[in-house]
CSV table of C-alpha atoms and ligand atoms in Angstrom, one decimal:
chain,number,residue,atom,x,y,z
A,1,UNK,CA,53.9,91.9,30.3
A,2,UNK,CA,55.5,95.3,31.1
A,3,UNK,CA,52.4,97.5,32.1
A,4,UNK,CA,51.5,100.7,31.0
A,5,UNK,CA,53.2,102.9,34.0
A,6,UNK,CA,56.4,101.3,33.4
A,7,UNK,CA,56.3,101.9,29.7
A,8,UNK,CA,55.2,105.8,30.2
A,9,UNK,CA,58.2,105.9,32.8
A,10,UNK,CA,60.6,104.9,30.1
A,11,UNK,CA,61.7,101.4,32.0
A,12,UNK,CA,61.3,99.0,29.2
A,13,UNK,CA,65.1,98.8,28.6
A,14,UNK,CA,66.0,98.0,32.3
A,15,UNK,CA,63.2,95.3,32.7
A,16,UNK,CA,64.3,93.8,29.6
A,17,UNK,CA,67.9,93.8,30.9
A,18,UNK,CA,66.7,92.5,34.2
A,19,UNK,CA,64.9,89.6,32.4
A,20,UNK,CA,67.9,88.6,29.9
A,21,UNK,CA,70.3,88.5,32.9
A,22,UNK,CA,68.1,86.3,34.9
A,23,UNK,CA,68.7,84.0,32.1
A,24,UNK,CA,65.3,84.3,29.9
A,25,UNK,CA,65.3,84.1,26.2
A,26,UNK,CA,62.7,86.3,24.7
A,27,UNK,CA,61.1,84.1,22.2
A,28,UNK,CA,58.3,87.0,21.1
A,29,UNK,CA,57.8,90.5,22.0
A,30,UNK,CA,55.4,93.2,21.0
A,31,UNK,CA,54.4,96.5,22.1
A,32,UNK,CA,50.8,97.9,21.9
A,33,UNK,CA,47.7,99.4,23.6
A,34,UNK,CA,45.3,97.1,24.8
A,35,UNK,CA,41.2,98.1,24.5
A,36,UNK,CA,39.2,97.8,27.7
A,37,UNK,CA,37.5,94.9,26.4
A,38,UNK,CA,41.0,93.4,25.8
A,39,UNK,CA,42.0,94.1,29.2
A,40,UNK,CA,38.7,93.1,30.9
A,41,UNK,CA,38.9,89.5,29.0
A,42,UNK,CA,42.8,89.0,29.8
A,43,UNK,CA,41.8,89.6,33.6
A,44,UNK,CA,38.3,88.1,33.5
A,45,UNK,CA,39.5,86.0,36.5
A,46,UNK,CA,39.8,88.6,38.5
A,47,UNK,CA,36.0,90.2,37.3
A,48,UNK,CA,34.3,89.9,40.9
A,49,UNK,CA,37.2,91.6,43.0
A,50,UNK,CA,37.0,95.2,44.1
A,51,UNK,CA,40.0,96.4,42.2
A,52,UNK,CA,38.8,95.0,38.6
A,53,UNK,CA,37.5,98.1,37.0
A,54,UNK,CA,40.7,99.9,38.4
A,55,UNK,CA,42.9,97.3,37.1
A,56,UNK,CA,41.5,97.1,33.4
A,57,UNK,CA,41.3,100.7,33.1
A,58,UNK,CA,44.8,101.1,33.8
A,59,UNK,CA,45.9,98.1,31.8
A,60,UNK,CA,44.1,100.0,28.7
A,61,UNK,CA,45.3,103.2,29.7
A,62,UNK,CA,48.5,103.0,27.2
A,63,UNK,CA,50.9,100.7,25.4
A,64,UNK,CA,52.1,97.6,27.1
A,65,UNK,CA,55.1,95.0,26.3
A,66,UNK,CA,53.7,91.6,25.8
A,67,UNK,CA,56.2,88.9,25.8
A,68,UNK,CA,57.1,85.1,25.5
A,69,UNK,CA,59.7,83.9,27.7
A,70,UNK,CA,61.7,80.8,27.8
A,71,UNK,CA,63.7,79.2,30.5
A,72,UNK,CA,63.6,76.0,32.5
A,73,UNK,CA,61.4,76.6,35.5
A,74,UNK,CA,60.2,79.9,33.9
A,75,UNK,CA,57.0,80.4,35.7
A,76,UNK,CA,58.4,80.0,39.2
A,77,UNK,CA,61.5,81.8,38.7
A,78,UNK,CA,60.0,84.8,37.1
A,79,UNK,CA,57.9,85.4,40.1
A,80,UNK,CA,61.2,85.6,42.3
A,81,UNK,CA,62.4,88.0,39.5
A,82,UNK,CA,59.4,90.0,39.7
A,83,UNK,CA,58.5,90.4,43.6
A,84,UNK,CA,55.5,90.6,45.6
A,85,UNK,CA,52.2,92.3,44.1
A,86,UNK,CA,52.4,95.1,46.3
A,87,UNK,CA,55.5,96.9,45.9
A,88,UNK,CA,55.8,97.8,49.4
A,89,UNK,CA,56.2,93.8,50.2
A,90,UNK,CA,58.6,93.1,47.4
A,91,UNK,CA,62.2,92.1,47.9
A,92,UNK,CA,64.8,94.7,47.1
A,93,UNK,CA,66.3,94.5,43.8
A,94,UNK,CA,62.9,92.9,42.3
A,95,UNK,CA,61.5,94.7,39.3
A,96,UNK,CA,58.5,95.7,41.2
A,97,UNK,CA,60.5,96.8,44.2
A,98,UNK,CA,62.4,98.9,41.6
A,99,UNK,CA,59.6,100.1,39.2
A,100,UNK,CA,56.4,99.6,40.7
A,101,UNK,CA,54.4,102.8,42.0
A,102,UNK,CA,51.7,100.9,43.3
A,103,UNK,CA,49.7,97.8,43.5
A,104,UNK,CA,47.8,98.4,40.4
A,105,UNK,CA,50.7,100.1,38.6
A,106,UNK,CA,52.9,97.3,39.6
A,107,UNK,CA,55.5,97.3,36.4
A,108,UNK,CA,54.7,93.8,35.4
A,109,UNK,CA,52.6,90.7,35.0
A,110,UNK,CA,53.8,87.2,35.3
A,111,UNK,CA,51.6,84.1,34.4
A,112,UNK,CA,51.1,82.0,37.4
A,113,UNK,CA,51.1,78.6,36.1
A,114,UNK,CA,52.4,76.8,32.9
A,115,UNK,CA,48.6,76.6,32.1
A,116,UNK,CA,48.1,80.1,32.5
A,117,UNK,CA,51.5,81.0,30.4
A,118,UNK,CA,49.9,79.1,27.4
A,119,UNK,CA,46.6,80.6,27.5
A,120,UNK,CA,48.4,84.4,28.0
A,121,UNK,CA,50.8,83.7,25.1
A,122,UNK,CA,48.1,82.6,22.6
A,123,UNK,CA,46.2,86.0,23.8
A,124,UNK,CA,48.7,88.1,22.4
A,125,UNK,CA,50.7,85.7,19.8
A,126,UNK,CA,49.9,83.3,17.3
A,127,UNK,CA,51.0,79.8,18.2
A,128,UNK,CA,53.5,80.6,14.7
A,129,UNK,CA,55.0,83.6,16.4
A,130,UNK,CA,56.2,81.9,19.7
A,131,UNK,CA,56.8,78.3,19.0
A,132,UNK,CA,59.4,78.6,16.5
A,133,UNK,CA,61.9,78.1,19.5
A,134,UNK,CA,64.7,77.3,16.9
A,135,UNK,CA,64.8,81.0,15.7
A,136,UNK,CA,66.0,82.1,19.2
A,137,UNK,CA,68.0,79.6,20.9
B,201,CMP,P1,49.2,91.2,38.0
B,201,CMP,O1,50.2,90.3,38.4
B,201,CMP,O2,49.0,92.0,36.9
B,201,CMP,O3,47.9,90.2,38.3
B,201,CMP,C1,46.4,90.9,39.0
B,201,CMP,C2,46.8,92.4,39.0
B,201,CMP,O4,45.7,92.9,39.9
B,201,CMP,C3,48.1,92.3,40.2
B,201,CMP,O5,49.0,92.2,39.2
B,201,CMP,C4,47.8,93.8,40.4
B,201,CMP,O6,48.1,94.8,39.7
B,201,CMP,C5,46.3,93.7,40.8
B,201,CMP,N1,45.9,93.6,42.2
B,201,CMP,C6,45.9,92.5,42.8
B,201,CMP,N2,45.5,92.6,44.0
B,201,CMP,C7,45.2,93.8,44.0
B,201,CMP,C8,44.7,94.6,45.2
B,201,CMP,N3,44.5,94.5,46.4
B,201,CMP,N4,44.4,96.0,45.0
B,201,CMP,C9,44.8,96.7,43.7
B,201,CMP,N5,45.1,95.7,42.6
B,201,CMP,C10,45.3,94.5,42.7
């Protein structure tokens, strides 16, 4: 998911190029603004963290771009592509190093396991929208 700050700063195109150049197929994509309740549900796992309110307020502050991405070893390789949560610690050339402005406004979110990728995909898309891989390969 491309976060609101990166959308506001007009980085959607650059970020999609980096994702495709890294070998991902974009199986589903949409842009829309989450409500505060949606952001709270999406990030419920962090509800006891000190940064939670700031995170869900930011994530509902403007449009995001949600995507389902296909590739072998997609989850692990995506974490390498986007870089560390804190942009100050992200490797040169990673999406967060290039486009993040803070730990909260860190340009992009990636699922941290295959199980969460499934949960997060079904949060934004119907199964019909992203399981028809014959359309995109
Ligand atoms: P994301 O990949 O979207 O998953 C959870 C988000 O919480 C993370 O990226 C950051 O934007 C945010 N986050 C994690 N740790 C911190 C922190 N220590 N301070 C502020 N925000 C954080």
